[in-house]
């Protein structure tokens, strides 16, 4: 129910409506309420219209439905874009492996199968690059042979593709749709992985389903997560609960960051040293490696394939070399371990392969013990990086306890990363002797942590102490000694000495045949000596022919002394008065001599 108010009501303002709602006014009542019937007729108050019951207007639809609908549409579009990005990344990786396999199949003079077999091999190779273990069915014995050794160089291709796709689809990383994009990428990639696994199951290299279900989504989640994190500007990640959780202080975060940076440098030094050992071993066993390379195949396409396989296994060989330097070594078959502390020879039934031919043949001698320089260098690297961060703050460097904690944490991180790399670089290559191939992950990781902790802690403490001490010595000035005055005193004494030694002597003129001193004596030329007499000049002789008398000679303590520890101030009142008295006496003496001198002969 609504009602109208009188337009002549004085309590109603100019902007006050004549009804509660504008919609309740009808066209018949609107002119009578707003204006008179004619312009000439005076406005007369009219009776208010009767209250007419009206129906209340229908409520509009809920206002929250439009933003909610738009938000859901944006989420769905981000999800679809993420799924397409994951499918594209998986397709690019699969296409690269397919193109490589098809080129090698076409160039092979004796292909074992048709195009379908080559496509199945490409699908199996793509799954192997994700860490999926394969099973080879066409063996000579008829028994299936597992293949679980993953070439680490092949693992880099899908990881890079996923990282780039996630970084591009996440835009600037702002907004709540980042998680939706990440979920779409993982879903799309995992869907392609499932299709490829189903297709590869009918080939020669058949994947294990539980490995495929675990490895493909895990790699997709990690690689896409790093891409989204990069798109967001690499924000700070929450610390684990053991280090303080999300509410950790800034000090703990700095400690964790320093430990991670030092551990990364140590792992790089360790794997780099392992790669150097592999290169030295290849050069040492060059003949055996060359013979095995030529023995595998005769055609150029087959040799090119073997060369590509060796290049893909170079990171694995570097990890194996690091495991050998750490001490545990690596297994070359069941019951045969190669290490610096073991003297057992490798198995004689190993297949001919260049990298296997370069494996060390024994150990237990001081020559093999020299490989301990690699983990030693890794420990020194970790200690040096930790000390650099501990002494970075000039005002408040880290304490010895904090430095030790950071080094031990870096040792734990190094052990975990080394164990992960070892588990990826090792695996079976078949059955029987080849079932146990490569280093053991827990032995290699434990040895890496022990080396870094034992070597890194003393290096970090000594390097931190040396950096702090060197910086303190630079900031601390040298104390002045009696034999070497300070800089300010030296400058004052030098100015005083130069004022007495390098003062210009007064000029002499001939007046009446006798040399006379110049009356224009500068302020400070006349000084009073210890005897009270006034002397002129700096050294007691000028440029004329007159030799100074004993009375004019400067006594000891005057300015003729090469060094005066207490120079006479130039504005001393007594010295000033003495100078003026000397000038008056000299001027009167010269005037009397000129008056008493005879007139000069005009003929001269």
Coordinates of C-alpha atoms in Angstrom, one line a residue:
X1 CA 0.0 0.0 0.0
X2 CA 1.3 3.5 -0.9
X3 CA 0.0 7.0 -0.4
X4 CA 0.7 10.4 -2.0
X5 CA 1.5 13.6 0.0
X6 CA 0.2 17.1 -0.6
X7 CA 2.4 19.2 -2.9
X8 CA 1.6 22.4 -0.9
X9 CA 2.7 20.8 2.3
X10 CA 5.4 23.2 3.7
X11 CA 7.2 20.2 5.3
X12 CA 7.9 18.7 2.0
X13 CA 11.0 20.1 0.3
X14 CA 11.6 20.9 -3.3
X15 CA 13.3 17.6 -3.9
X16 CA 10.9 15.6 -1.8
X17 CA 8.8 13.3 -3.9
X18 CA 5.0 13.5 -3.5
X19 CA 4.8 9.8 -3.0
X20 CA 6.9 7.0 -1.6
X21 CA 7.5 5.6 -5.1
X22 CA 7.5 7.3 -8.5
X23 CA 5.9 4.2 -10.0
X24 CA 2.7 4.6 -7.9
X25 CA 1.8 7.9 -9.6
X26 CA -0.6 7.6 -12.5
X27 CA -0.8 9.9 -15.4
X28 CA -4.1 11.4 -14.1
X29 CA -2.8 12.5 -10.8
X30 CA 0.7 13.7 -11.9
X31 CA -0.4 17.0 -13.6
X32 CA -2.6 18.0 -10.6
X33 CA 0.1 17.4 -8.2
X34 CA 2.9 19.2 -10.0
X35 CA 1.5 22.3 -11.8
X36 CA -1.8 24.3 -12.1
X37 CA -4.3 23.9 -14.8
X38 CA -3.3 27.1 -16.6
X39 CA -0.4 29.6 -16.5
X40 CA -2.7 32.6 -15.7
X41 CA -4.8 31.0 -13.0
X42 CA -3.3 31.1 -9.6
X43 CA -2.3 28.0 -8.0
X44 CA -4.9 26.8 -5.6
X45 CA -4.5 24.0 -3.1
X46 CA -6.1 20.8 -4.3
X47 CA -7.4 18.0 -2.2
X48 CA -5.0 15.1 -1.9
X49 CA -6.0 12.2 -4.0
X50 CA -7.5 9.2 -2.3
X51 CA -5.2 6.5 -1.2
X52 CA -5.4 3.8 -3.8
X53 CA -4.1 0.3 -2.9
X54 CA -1.5 -0.8 -5.4
X55 CA 0.4 -4.0 -5.8
X56 CA 4.0 -4.0 -4.6
X57 CA 6.5 -4.3 -7.4
X58 CA 8.2 -7.6 -8.0
X59 CA 11.7 -7.9 -6.6
X60 CA 14.4 -8.0 -9.2
X61 CA 16.6 -11.1 -9.5
X62 CA 19.4 -11.6 -7.0
X63 CA 22.3 -9.2 -7.6
X64 CA 24.9 -11.8 -6.6
X65 CA 24.0 -14.1 -9.5
X66 CA 25.8 -12.0 -12.2
X67 CA 29.2 -11.8 -10.5
X68 CA 29.0 -15.4 -9.6
X69 CA 28.1 -16.3 -13.2
X70 CA 31.0 -14.3 -14.5
X71 CA 33.4 -15.8 -12.0
X72 CA 32.4 -19.3 -12.9
X73 CA 32.8 -18.5 -16.6
X74 CA 36.3 -17.1 -16.0
X75 CA 37.3 -20.2 -14.0
X76 CA 35.9 -22.5 -16.7
X77 CA 37.8 -20.6 -19.4
X78 CA 41.1 -20.8 -17.4
X79 CA 40.5 -24.5 -16.8
X80 CA 39.9 -25.1 -20.5
X81 CA 43.0 -23.1 -21.4
X82 CA 45.1 -25.1 -18.9
X83 CA 43.9 -28.4 -20.3
X84 CA 44.7 -27.3 -23.8
X85 CA 48.2 -26.1 -22.6
X86 CA 48.9 -29.5 -21.0
X87 CA 47.8 -31.4 -24.1
X88 CA 50.0 -29.1 -26.3
X89 CA 53.0 -29.7 -24.1
X90 CA 52.5 -33.4 -24.1
X91 CA 52.0 -33.4 -27.9
X92 CA 55.2 -31.4 -28.5
X93 CA 57.3 -33.8 -26.5
X94 CA 55.7 -36.9 -28.0
X95 CA 56.1 -35.4 -31.5
X96 CA 59.8 -34.7 -30.9
X97 CA 60.5 -38.3 -29.9
X98 CA 58.3 -39.7 -32.7
X99 CA 60.2 -37.6 -35.3
X100 CA 63.6 -38.8 -33.9
X101 CA 62.5 -42.5 -33.9
X102 CA 61.0 -42.3 -37.4
X103 CA 64.2 -40.7 -38.8
X104 CA 66.3 -43.5 -37.3
X105 CA 63.9 -46.1 -38.6
X106 CA 63.9 -44.7 -42.1
X107 CA 67.7 -44.5 -42.2
X108 CA 68.2 -48.0 -40.8
X109 CA 69.2 -50.5 -43.5
X110 CA 67.7 -53.4 -41.7
X111 CA 64.5 -52.4 -39.8
X112 CA 63.0 -55.0 -37.6
X113 CA 59.4 -53.8 -37.9
X114 CA 57.2 -51.5 -39.8
X115 CA 55.9 -47.9 -39.0
X116 CA 53.6 -49.3 -36.3
X117 CA 56.5 -50.8 -34.4
X118 CA 58.4 -47.5 -34.7
X119 CA 55.5 -45.6 -33.3
X120 CA 55.2 -48.0 -30.4
X121 CA 58.9 -47.5 -29.7
X122 CA 58.4 -43.7 -29.7
X123 CA 55.5 -44.0 -27.3
X124 CA 57.6 -46.2 -25.0
X125 CA 60.5 -43.8 -25.2
X126 CA 58.3 -40.9 -24.2
X127 CA 57.0 -42.8 -21.2
X128 CA 60.6 -43.8 -20.3
X129 CA 61.6 -40.1 -20.2
X130 CA 59.0 -39.6 -17.4
X131 CA 60.6 -42.4 -15.3
X132 CA 58.1 -45.1 -16.2
X133 CA 59.6 -48.6 -16.1
X134 CA 59.2 -50.6 -19.3
X135 CA 59.3 -54.3 -20.0
X136 CA 60.8 -55.7 -23.2
X137 CA 59.0 -58.8 -24.4
X138 CA 61.0 -59.9 -27.5
X139 CA 64.1 -61.3 -25.8
X140 CA 66.2 -64.3 -26.9
X141 CA 65.3 -66.3 -23.8
X142 CA 61.6 -65.4 -24.0
X143 CA 61.6 -64.0 -20.5
X144 CA 60.5 -60.3 -20.1
X145 CA 63.4 -58.0 -19.4
X146 CA 62.7 -54.8 -17.3
X147 CA 64.2 -51.5 -18.4
X148 CA 64.2 -49.0 -15.6
X149 CA 67.4 -46.9 -16.2
X150 CA 66.1 -43.5 -17.3
X151 CA 68.4 -41.3 -19.4
X152 CA 68.4 -38.1 -17.5
X153 CA 68.9 -35.9 -20.6
X154 CA 65.6 -37.2 -21.9
X155 CA 63.9 -36.2 -18.7
X156 CA 64.7 -32.6 -19.4
X157 CA 62.5 -32.2 -22.5
X158 CA 59.1 -32.8 -20.9
X159 CA 60.0 -30.9 -17.8
X160 CA 61.0 -27.8 -19.9
X161 CA 57.9 -28.0 -22.0
X162 CA 55.6 -28.2 -19.0
X163 CA 57.4 -25.4 -17.3
X164 CA 57.1 -23.1 -20.3
X165 CA 53.5 -23.9 -20.9
X166 CA 52.5 -23.3 -17.2
X167 CA 54.4 -20.0 -17.2
X168 CA 52.7 -18.7 -20.4
X169 CA 49.2 -19.8 -19.4
X170 CA 49.4 -18.3 -15.9
X171 CA 49.9 -14.8 -17.3
X172 CA 51.2 -12.6 -14.4
X173 CA 50.2 -15.1 -11.7
X174 CA 47.6 -12.8 -10.1
X175 CA 44.1 -13.8 -9.2
X176 CA 42.5 -16.9 -7.9
X177 CA 42.6 -18.6 -11.3
X178 CA 46.2 -19.7 -11.0
X179 CA 45.3 -22.9 -9.2
X180 CA 42.7 -23.6 -11.9
X181 CA 45.3 -23.1 -14.6
X182 CA 47.7 -25.5 -12.8
X183 CA 45.0 -28.1 -12.4
X184 CA 44.0 -27.8 -16.0
X185 CA 47.7 -28.3 -17.1
X186 CA 48.1 -31.4 -15.0
X187 CA 44.8 -32.8 -16.1
X188 CA 45.5 -32.4 -19.8
X189 CA 49.0 -33.8 -19.6
X190 CA 47.9 -36.8 -17.5
X191 CA 45.1 -37.5 -20.0
X192 CA 47.6 -37.6 -22.9
X193 CA 49.8 -39.8 -20.8
X194 CA 47.0 -42.3 -20.2
X195 CA 46.3 -42.5 -24.0
X196 CA 50.0 -43.0 -24.8
X197 CA 50.3 -45.7 -22.1
X198 CA 47.3 -47.5 -23.5
X199 CA 48.8 -47.3 -27.0
X200 CA 52.3 -48.4 -25.9
X201 CA 50.9 -51.5 -24.1
X202 CA 50.5 -53.2 -27.5
X203 CA 54.1 -52.8 -28.6
X204 CA 57.4 -54.4 -27.8
X205 CA 58.3 -52.0 -24.9
X206 CA 55.3 -52.3 -22.7
X207 CA 54.9 -49.9 -19.7
X208 CA 54.0 -50.9 -16.2
X209 CA 50.6 -49.3 -15.4
X210 CA 51.3 -48.4 -11.8
X211 CA 54.5 -46.7 -12.8
X212 CA 52.7 -44.7 -15.5
X213 CA 49.9 -43.7 -13.1
X214 CA 52.5 -42.5 -10.6
X215 CA 55.2 -40.9 -12.6
X216 CA 53.4 -38.9 -15.4
X217 CA 51.1 -36.9 -13.1
X218 CA 53.9 -36.3 -10.6
X219 CA 56.2 -34.9 -13.2
X220 CA 53.4 -32.8 -14.6
X221 CA 52.5 -31.4 -11.2
X222 CA 56.1 -30.5 -10.3
X223 CA 57.0 -28.9 -13.7
X224 CA 53.7 -27.0 -13.9
X225 CA 54.1 -25.9 -10.3
X226 CA 57.5 -24.4 -11.0
X227 CA 56.1 -22.6 -14.1
X228 CA 53.2 -21.1 -12.1
X229 CA 55.6 -20.1 -9.4
X230 CA 57.8 -18.3 -11.9
X231 CA 54.8 -16.5 -13.4
X232 CA 53.8 -15.3 -9.9
X233 CA 57.2 -13.6 -9.5
X234 CA 58.9 -16.4 -7.4
X235 CA 57.3 -15.5 -4.1
X236 CA 58.5 -16.9 -0.8
X237 CA 57.4 -20.4 -0.1
X238 CA 56.2 -21.5 3.4
X239 CA 58.8 -23.2 5.4
X240 CA 58.3 -26.8 6.6
X241 CA 57.0 -27.4 10.0
X242 CA 60.3 -28.6 11.3
X243 CA 61.8 -25.2 10.5
X244 CA 59.0 -23.1 12.0
X245 CA 56.1 -23.5 9.6
X246 CA 54.4 -20.5 8.0
X247 CA 54.9 -18.3 11.0
X248 CA 58.7 -18.6 11.0
X249 CA 60.8 -15.6 11.6
X250 CA 62.9 -13.9 9.0
X251 CA 66.0 -15.4 10.5
X252 CA 64.9 -18.9 10.0
X253 CA 63.9 -18.1 6.4
X254 CA 67.4 -16.7 5.8
X255 CA 68.9 -19.8 7.3
X256 CA 66.9 -22.1 5.1
X257 CA 67.7 -20.0 2.0
X258 CA 71.5 -20.0 2.7
X259 CA 71.4 -23.7 3.3
X260 CA 69.6 -24.4 0.1
X261 CA 72.0 -22.2 -1.9
X262 CA 75.0 -23.8 -0.4
X263 CA 73.6 -27.3 -1.0
X264 CA 72.9 -26.5 -4.6
X265 CA 76.5 -25.4 -5.1
X266 CA 77.8 -28.5 -3.4
X267 CA 75.7 -30.8 -5.5
X268 CA 76.9 -29.1 -8.7
X269 CA 80.5 -29.4 -7.5
X270 CA 79.9 -33.1 -6.8
X271 CA 78.3 -33.9 -10.1
X272 CA 80.9 -31.8 -12.0
X273 CA 83.7 -33.8 -10.3
X274 CA 81.9 -37.0 -11.3
X275 CA 81.7 -35.9 -14.9
X276 CA 85.5 -35.0 -14.8
X277 CA 86.2 -38.5 -13.5
X278 CA 84.2 -40.0 -16.4
X279 CA 86.1 -38.0 -18.9
X280 CA 89.4 -39.1 -17.4
X281 CA 88.3 -42.7 -17.4
X282 CA 87.2 -42.5 -21.1
X283 CA 90.5 -41.1 -22.0
X284 CA 92.3 -43.8 -20.0
X285 CA 90.2 -46.6 -21.6
X286 CA 90.0 -45.0 -25.0
X287 CA 90.9 -48.2 -26.9
X288 CA 88.3 -50.4 -25.2
X289 CA 85.6 -47.7 -25.6
X290 CA 86.4 -47.3 -29.3
X291 CA 86.3 -51.1 -29.9
X292 CA 82.9 -51.4 -28.2
X293 CA 81.5 -48.6 -30.2
X294 CA 82.5 -50.2 -33.5
X295 CA 81.4 -53.6 -32.4
X296 CA 77.8 -52.6 -31.7
X297 CA 76.8 -51.8 -35.3
X298 CA 78.4 -51.2 -38.7
X299 CA 76.1 -48.7 -40.4
X300 CA 76.3 -45.0 -39.9
X301 CA 72.6 -44.8 -38.8
X302 CA 73.3 -47.4 -36.0
X303 CA 76.4 -45.6 -34.9
X304 CA 74.6 -42.3 -34.8
X305 CA 71.9 -44.0 -32.6
X306 CA 74.5 -45.3 -30.2
X307 CA 76.2 -41.9 -30.1
X308 CA 72.8 -40.2 -29.2
X309 CA 72.2 -42.8 -26.5
X310 CA 75.7 -42.1 -25.0
X311 CA 75.0 -38.4 -25.0
X312 CA 71.6 -39.0 -23.3
X313 CA 73.4 -41.1 -20.6
X314 CA 76.2 -38.5 -19.9
X315 CA 74.3 -37.1 -16.8
X316 CA 73.8 -40.6 -15.5
X317 CA 77.5 -41.3 -15.9
X318 CA 78.3 -38.1 -14.0
X319 CA 76.1 -39.2 -11.1
X320 CA 77.8 -42.6 -11.2
X321 CA 81.2 -41.0 -11.1
X322 CA 80.1 -38.9 -8.1
X323 CA 79.0 -42.1 -6.3
X324 CA 82.3 -43.7 -7.1
X325 CA 84.2 -40.7 -5.6
X326 CA 82.0 -40.7 -2.5
X327 CA 83.0 -44.3 -1.7
X328 CA 80.0 -46.6 -2.1
X329 CA 80.6 -46.9 -5.9
X330 CA 78.1 -48.5 -8.2
X331 CA 76.9 -52.0 -9.2
X332 CA 77.8 -53.5 -12.6
X333 CA 75.6 -56.5 -12.2
X334 CA 74.6 -58.8 -9.4
X335 CA 77.5 -59.3 -7.0
X336 CA 79.9 -56.9 -8.8
X337 CA 80.6 -53.5 -7.3
X338 CA 83.1 -50.9 -8.6
X339 CA 84.4 -48.5 -6.0
X340 CA 87.7 -46.9 -4.8
X341 CA 87.7 -49.2 -1.7
X342 CA 86.8 -52.4 -3.6
X343 CA 89.2 -54.5 -5.6
X344 CA 86.6 -56.6 -7.4
X345 CA 86.7 -56.6 -11.2
X346 CA 83.5 -55.8 -13.2
X347 CA 81.4 -58.6 -14.6
X348 CA 82.6 -60.2 -17.8
X349 CA 79.2 -60.6 -19.3
X350 CA 78.4 -56.9 -19.7
X351 CA 77.2 -55.9 -23.1
X352 CA 79.6 -53.9 -25.3
X353 CA 79.0 -50.2 -24.7
X354 CA 81.4 -47.3 -24.6
X355 CA 80.4 -46.0 -21.2
X356 CA 80.6 -49.5 -19.7
X357 CA 84.0 -50.1 -21.2
X358 CA 85.3 -47.0 -19.4
X359 CA 84.3 -48.3 -16.0
X360 CA 87.2 -48.7 -13.5
X361 CA 88.6 -52.2 -13.2
X362 CA 89.5 -52.3 -9.6
X363 CA 90.3 -50.3 -6.5
X364 CA 91.8 -50.4 -3.1
X365 CA 95.1 -48.6 -4.1
X366 CA 96.2 -45.0 -3.4
X367 CA 95.8 -44.2 -7.0
X368 CA 92.0 -44.8 -6.7
X369 CA 91.9 -43.0 -3.4
X370 CA 92.8 -39.7 -5.1
X371 CA 89.1 -39.5 -6.3
X372 CA 88.3 -38.4 -2.7
X373 CA 89.3 -34.9 -3.9
X374 CA 85.8 -34.6 -5.5
X375 CA 83.7 -34.9 -2.3
X376 CA 86.3 -32.8 -0.5
X377 CA 85.8 -30.0 -3.0
X378 CA 82.1 -30.3 -2.6
X379 CA 82.4 -29.9 1.2
X380 CA 84.7 -26.9 0.8
X381 CA 82.2 -25.4 -1.6
X382 CA 79.3 -25.8 0.9
X383 CA 81.4 -24.3 3.7
X384 CA 82.5 -21.4 1.7
X385 CA 79.0 -20.5 0.5
X386 CA 77.7 -20.7 4.0
X387 CA 80.5 -18.5 5.4
X388 CA 79.9 -15.9 2.7
X389 CA 76.2 -15.6 3.8
X390 CA 77.2 -15.7 7.5
X391 CA 79.5 -12.7 7.1
X392 CA 77.4 -10.8 4.7
X393 CA 75.8 -8.6 7.3
X394 CA 78.5 -6.1 8.3
X395 CA 76.8 -4.9 11.4
X396 CA 75.7 -8.3 12.8
X397 CA 77.4 -11.4 11.3
X398 CA 76.1 -14.8 12.2
X399 CA 77.3 -16.5 15.3
X400 CA 79.3 -19.8 15.2
X401 CA 76.3 -21.8 16.3
X402 CA 74.1 -20.3 13.6
X403 CA 76.8 -20.9 10.9
X404 CA 77.2 -24.6 12.1
X405 CA 73.4 -25.1 11.9
X406 CA 73.2 -23.7 8.4
X407 CA 76.1 -26.0 7.3
X408 CA 74.5 -29.1 8.8
X409 CA 71.2 -28.2 7.1
X410 CA 73.0 -27.8 3.8
X411 CA 74.5 -31.3 4.4
X412 CA 71.0 -32.7 4.8
X413 CA 69.7 -31.1 1.7
X414 CA 72.8 -32.3 -0.3
X415 CA 72.2 -35.8 0.9
X416 CA 68.5 -35.7 -0.2
X417 CA 69.2 -34.3 -3.6
X418 CA 72.1 -36.7 -4.2
X419 CA 69.9 -39.6 -3.2
X420 CA 67.1 -38.5 -5.6
X421 CA 69.6 -38.1 -8.5
X422 CA 71.0 -41.5 -7.7
X423 CA 67.6 -43.2 -7.7
X424 CA 66.8 -41.6 -11.1
X425 CA 70.2 -42.5 -12.6
X426 CA 70.1 -46.2 -11.7
X427 CA 67.9 -49.0 -12.6
X428 CA 67.7 -52.4 -14.1
X429 CA 68.6 -53.1 -17.7
X430 CA 67.4 -56.6 -17.9
X431 CA 67.2 -59.8 -15.9
X432 CA 69.8 -61.9 -14.3
X433 CA 73.2 -60.1 -14.1
X434 CA 71.7 -56.8 -15.4
X435 CA 69.0 -56.7 -12.8
X436 CA 71.1 -54.6 -10.4
X437 CA 72.7 -51.8 -12.2
X438 CA 74.0 -48.5 -10.9
X439 CA 74.6 -46.9 -7.4
X440 CA 72.4 -47.5 -4.4
X441 CA 70.5 -44.3 -3.6
X442 CA 70.6 -44.5 0.2
X443 CA 74.3 -45.4 0.4
X444 CA 75.3 -42.5 -2.0
X445 CA 73.0 -40.0 -0.3
X446 CA 74.3 -40.9 3.2
X447 CA 77.9 -40.7 2.0
X448 CA 77.3 -37.2 0.4
X449 CA 75.8 -35.9 3.7
X450 CA 78.6 -37.2 5.8
X451 CA 81.3 -35.7 3.5
X452 CA 79.6 -32.3 3.4
X453 CA 79.0 -32.2 7.2
X454 CA 82.6 -33.3 8.1
X455 CA 84.4 -31.0 5.7
X456 CA 81.9 -28.1 5.4
X457 CA 81.5 -27.3 9.1
X458 CA 85.2 -26.5 9.9
X459 CA 85.6 -24.7 6.5
X460 CA 82.5 -22.5 7.2
X461 CA 83.7 -21.6 10.7
X462 CA 87.2 -20.7 9.6
X463 CA 86.1 -18.8 6.6
X464 CA 83.5 -16.8 8.6
X465 CA 86.2 -16.0 11.2
X466 CA 88.6 -14.9 8.6
X467 CA 86.1 -12.7 6.8
X468 CA 84.9 -11.0 10.0
X469 CA 88.5 -10.4 11.2
X470 CA 89.6 -9.0 7.8
X471 CA 86.7 -6.6 7.7
X472 CA 87.3 -5.4 11.3
X473 CA 91.0 -4.8 10.5
X474 CA 90.0 -2.6 7.6
X475 CA 87.7 -0.5 9.6
X476 CA 90.0 -0.1 12.6
X477 CA 92.5 2.9 12.2
X478 CA 96.2 2.5 13.1
X479 CA 97.1 4.1 16.5
X480 CA 99.6 7.0 16.3
X481 CA 103.2 6.5 17.6
X482 CA 105.9 8.8 18.9
X483 CA 108.2 8.2 15.9
X484 CA 105.3 8.7 13.5
X485 CA 103.0 11.6 14.3
X486 CA 99.5 11.7 13.2
X487 CA 98.5 13.2 9.9
X488 CA 97.1 16.4 11.4
X489 CA 100.2 17.1 13.6
X490 CA 102.5 16.3 10.7
X491 CA 100.7 18.8 8.5
X492 CA 100.9 21.5 11.1
X493 CA 104.6 21.0 11.7
X494 CA 105.3 21.0 8.0
X495 CA 103.5 24.3 7.6
X496 CA 105.5 25.8 10.5
X497 CA 108.8 24.5 9.1
X498 CA 108.1 25.7 5.6
X499 CA 107.2 29.2 7.0
X500 CA 110.6 29.5 8.5
X501 CA 112.8 27.8 5.9
X502 CA 111.2 29.1 2.7
X503 CA 110.5 32.7 3.8
X504 CA 111.8 35.2 1.3
X505 CA 114.5 37.6 2.6
X506 CA 113.9 41.4 2.4
X507 CA 115.3 43.3 -0.6
X508 CA 118.3 45.7 -0.2
X509 CA 118.8 49.0 -1.9
X510 CA 121.7 51.4 -2.1
X511 CA 121.0 54.7 -0.5
X512 CA 123.9 57.1 -0.3
X513 CA 126.4 54.3 -1.3
X514 CA 125.4 52.1 1.5
X515 CA 123.1 49.1 1.3
X516 CA 119.8 49.6 3.0
X517 CA 117.0 47.1 3.7
X518 CA 113.7 47.5 1.9
X519 CA 111.2 49.3 4.1
X520 CA 108.3 47.3 2.6
X521 CA 108.6 44.5 5.0
X522 CA 105.8 42.0 4.9
X523 CA 103.7 41.3 7.9
X524 CA 105.6 38.7 9.9
X525 CA 109.1 39.3 8.6
X526 CA 110.2 40.8 11.9
X527 CA 110.2 38.4 14.9
X528 CA 111.3 38.8 18.4
X529 CA 114.0 36.4 19.5
X530 CA 114.7 35.0 22.9
X531 CA 117.0 38.0 23.8
X532 CA 114.3 40.5 23.1
X533 CA 116.0 42.0 19.9
X534 CA 114.2 42.3 16.7
X535 CA 115.6 40.5 13.6
X536 CA 114.7 40.8 10.0
X537 CA 114.8 38.3 7.3
X538 CA 114.5 34.6 7.3
X539 CA 118.1 33.5 7.2
X540 CA 120.1 36.6 8.3
X541 CA 121.3 37.5 4.8
X542 CA 119.7 39.0 1.7
X543 CA 120.6 39.3 -1.9
X544 CA 122.9 42.4 -1.4
X545 CA 126.5 42.7 -0.5
X546 CA 126.0 43.5 3.1
X547 CA 127.0 40.8 5.6
X548 CA 124.8 40.7 8.7
X549 CA 126.4 41.8 11.9
X550 CA 126.2 40.0 15.2
X551 CA 123.4 42.3 16.3
X552 CA 121.4 41.5 13.2
X553 CA 122.0 37.8 13.4
X554 CA 119.0 35.8 14.6
X555 CA 119.5 34.2 18.0
X556 CA 118.6 30.6 18.7
X557 CA 114.9 30.1 18.7
X558 CA 114.2 32.6 15.9
X559 CA 112.9 31.8 12.5
X560 CA 116.3 30.9 11.2
X561 CA 115.9 27.7 13.2
X562 CA 115.0 24.9 10.7
X563 CA 112.2 23.6 12.9
X564 CA 110.3 25.5 15.5
X565 CA 107.9 23.4 17.6
X566 CA 106.0 26.4 18.8
X567 CA 105.9 29.0 16.0
X568 CA 105.2 32.6 16.9
X569 CA 101.7 33.7 15.9
X570 CA 101.6 36.4 13.3
X571 CA 98.9 38.4 15.0
X572 CA 100.5 38.5 18.5
X573 CA 100.1 42.1 20.0
X574 CA 103.6 42.3 21.3
X575 CA 105.2 41.2 18.1
X576 CA 103.0 43.7 16.2
X577 CA 104.1 46.6 18.4
X578 CA 107.8 45.6 18.2
X579 CA 107.6 45.5 14.4
X580 CA 106.1 49.0 14.2
X581 CA 108.8 50.3 16.6
X582 CA 111.5 48.8 14.5
X583 CA 110.1 50.3 11.3
X584 CA 110.1 53.8 12.9
X585 CA 113.7 53.5 14.1
X586 CA 114.8 52.3 10.7
X587 CA 113.0 55.1 8.9
X588 CA 114.5 57.8 11.3
X589 CA 118.0 56.4 10.9
X590 CA 117.8 56.4 7.1
X591 CA 116.6 60.0 7.1
X592 CA 119.4 61.2 9.3
X593 CA 122.0 59.5 7.1
X594 CA 120.6 61.1 4.0
X595 CA 120.7 64.6 5.5
X596 CA 124.3 64.3 6.8
X597 CA 125.6 62.9 3.6
X598 CA 127.6 65.4 1.3
X599 CA 126.2 66.4 -2.0
X600 CA 127.3 64.2 -4.8
X601 CA 129.7 65.5 -7.5
X602 CA 127.7 66.5 -10.5
X603 CA 130.6 65.4 -12.8
X604 CA 130.5 61.8 -11.6

